[in-house]
């Protein structure tokens, strides 16, 4: 087996790794559920490479993400469900169908018209998917409605944003950021009350309401809450590293430093 630029190479490698007699013991024992966390992780690592503007890492991470697709397709093929070629055919069929303004004749000659056309085609695809599920005797996971287009498997913050976007399409929304800020303050007050009462479970629920409202504020500010939080995470990493470096100059580590010492260095870090 040698490295190759041909997609068939990675498909053959995965088949070899999954071979029940000569394959890798770890790869053989995996299933869709055990691999799922790695698939999500690799997608985030692709995003990280993009944010760091590192094309070399991006190339590597895209390869890792492709491996996840090949892995899932191989397990499905072993179960007689579908193969990698079916995955490719499904996505090419979908892209051709969703771009009639490119591959067929269409009046969608502006970005806005393309968006309307895209939504119409997706709605038709969902209807067909429901019909296929019904033909196989599979019930819908929930009653069809405005929010059913938002996948439940999304990261919670992303799901919150998409739920709010979907609701806003039918007018269930505030018109500006101001009322959302008022809502955040209202939710914080309710959170304070539950914390004071000692109701841990109810406090957790109110905390979720606060985060949901903050995500809504980000949407009104036309800011991706995930990106905003990631920026803050990076800032925290940088400042905490400054604190560690400052303690090291004093011959200390965070384990044996006082909170006051760390706070003083933290305030210094904020001025750099």
PDB file of N, CA and C in Angstrom, residues 235 238-240 242-243 263-272:
ATOM      1  N   UNK A 235      -8.396  34.782  23.738  1.00  0.00           N
ATOM      2  CA  UNK A 235      -7.936  35.865  24.614  1.00  0.00           C
ATOM      3  C   UNK A 235      -7.616  35.326  26.011  1.00  0.00           C
ATOM      4  N   UNK A 238      -4.307  33.451  25.993  1.00  0.00           N
ATOM      5  CA  UNK A 238      -3.168  34.365  25.931  1.00  0.00           C
ATOM      6  C   UNK A 238      -2.904  35.009  27.290  1.00  0.00           C
ATOM      7  N   UNK A 239      -3.961  35.464  27.930  1.00  0.00           N
ATOM      8  CA  UNK A 239      -3.799  36.136  29.216  1.00  0.00           C
ATOM      9  C   UNK A 239      -3.361  35.175  30.315  1.00  0.00           C
ATOM     10  N   UNK A 240      -3.889  33.953  30.286  1.00  0.00           N
ATOM     11  CA  UNK A 240      -3.494  33.004  31.315  1.00  0.00           C
ATOM     12  C   UNK A 240      -2.038  32.583  31.130  1.00  0.00           C
ATOM     13  N   UNK A 242       0.208  34.564  30.042  1.00  0.00           N
ATOM     14  CA  UNK A 242       0.943  35.710  30.599  1.00  0.00           C
ATOM     15  C   UNK A 242       1.054  35.558  32.120  1.00  0.00           C
ATOM     16  N   UNK A 243      -0.044  35.135  32.756  1.00  0.00           N
ATOM     17  CA  UNK A 243      -0.044  34.924  34.207  1.00  0.00           C
ATOM     18  C   UNK A 243       0.977  33.847  34.580  1.00  0.00           C
ATOM     19  N   UNK A 263      -4.470  37.307  40.151  1.00  0.00           N
ATOM     20  CA  UNK A 263      -5.352  38.396  39.721  1.00  0.00           C
ATOM     21  C   UNK A 263      -4.546  39.635  39.336  1.00  0.00           C
ATOM     22  N   UNK A 264      -3.484  39.937  40.093  1.00  0.00           N
ATOM     23  CA  UNK A 264      -2.647  41.093  39.769  1.00  0.00           C
ATOM     24  C   UNK A 264      -2.000  40.932  38.398  1.00  0.00           C
ATOM     25  N   UNK A 265      -1.493  39.729  38.121  1.00  0.00           N
ATOM     26  CA  UNK A 265      -0.889  39.465  36.814  1.00  0.00           C
ATOM     27  C   UNK A 265      -1.948  39.473  35.711  1.00  0.00           C
ATOM     28  N   UNK A 266      -3.152  39.010  36.039  1.00  0.00           N
ATOM     29  CA  UNK A 266      -4.243  39.006  35.056  1.00  0.00           C
ATOM     30  C   UNK A 266      -4.582  40.447  34.632  1.00  0.00           C
ATOM     31  N   UNK A 267      -4.669  41.336  35.597  1.00  0.00           N
ATOM     32  CA  UNK A 267      -4.959  42.731  35.280  1.00  0.00           C
ATOM     33  C   UNK A 267      -3.841  43.335  34.433  1.00  0.00           C
ATOM     34  N   UNK A 268      -2.595  42.939  34.713  1.00  0.00           N
ATOM     35  CA  UNK A 268      -1.449  43.397  33.920  1.00  0.00           C
ATOM     36  C   UNK A 268      -1.553  42.876  32.497  1.00  0.00           C
ATOM     37  N   UNK A 269      -1.991  41.604  32.374  1.00  0.00           N
ATOM     38  CA  UNK A 269      -2.126  40.989  31.051  1.00  0.00           C
ATOM     39  C   UNK A 269      -3.159  41.742  30.207  1.00  0.00           C
ATOM     40  N   UNK A 270      -4.214  42.240  30.844  1.00  0.00           N
ATOM     41  CA  UNK A 270      -5.263  42.949  30.131  1.00  0.00           C
ATOM     42  C   UNK A 270      -4.765  44.249  29.515  1.00  0.00           C
ATOM     43  N   UNK A 271      -3.662  44.799  30.052  1.00  0.00           N
ATOM     44  CA  UNK A 271      -3.110  46.045  29.538  1.00  0.00           C
ATOM     45  C   UNK A 271      -2.082  45.831  28.437  1.00  0.00           C
ATOM     46  N   UNK A 272      -1.775  44.568  28.143  1.00  0.00           N
ATOM     47  CA  UNK A 272      -0.776  44.281  27.099  1.00  0.00           C
ATOM     48  C   UNK A 272      -1.468  44.121  25.743  1.00  0.00           C
TER      49      UNK A 272
END
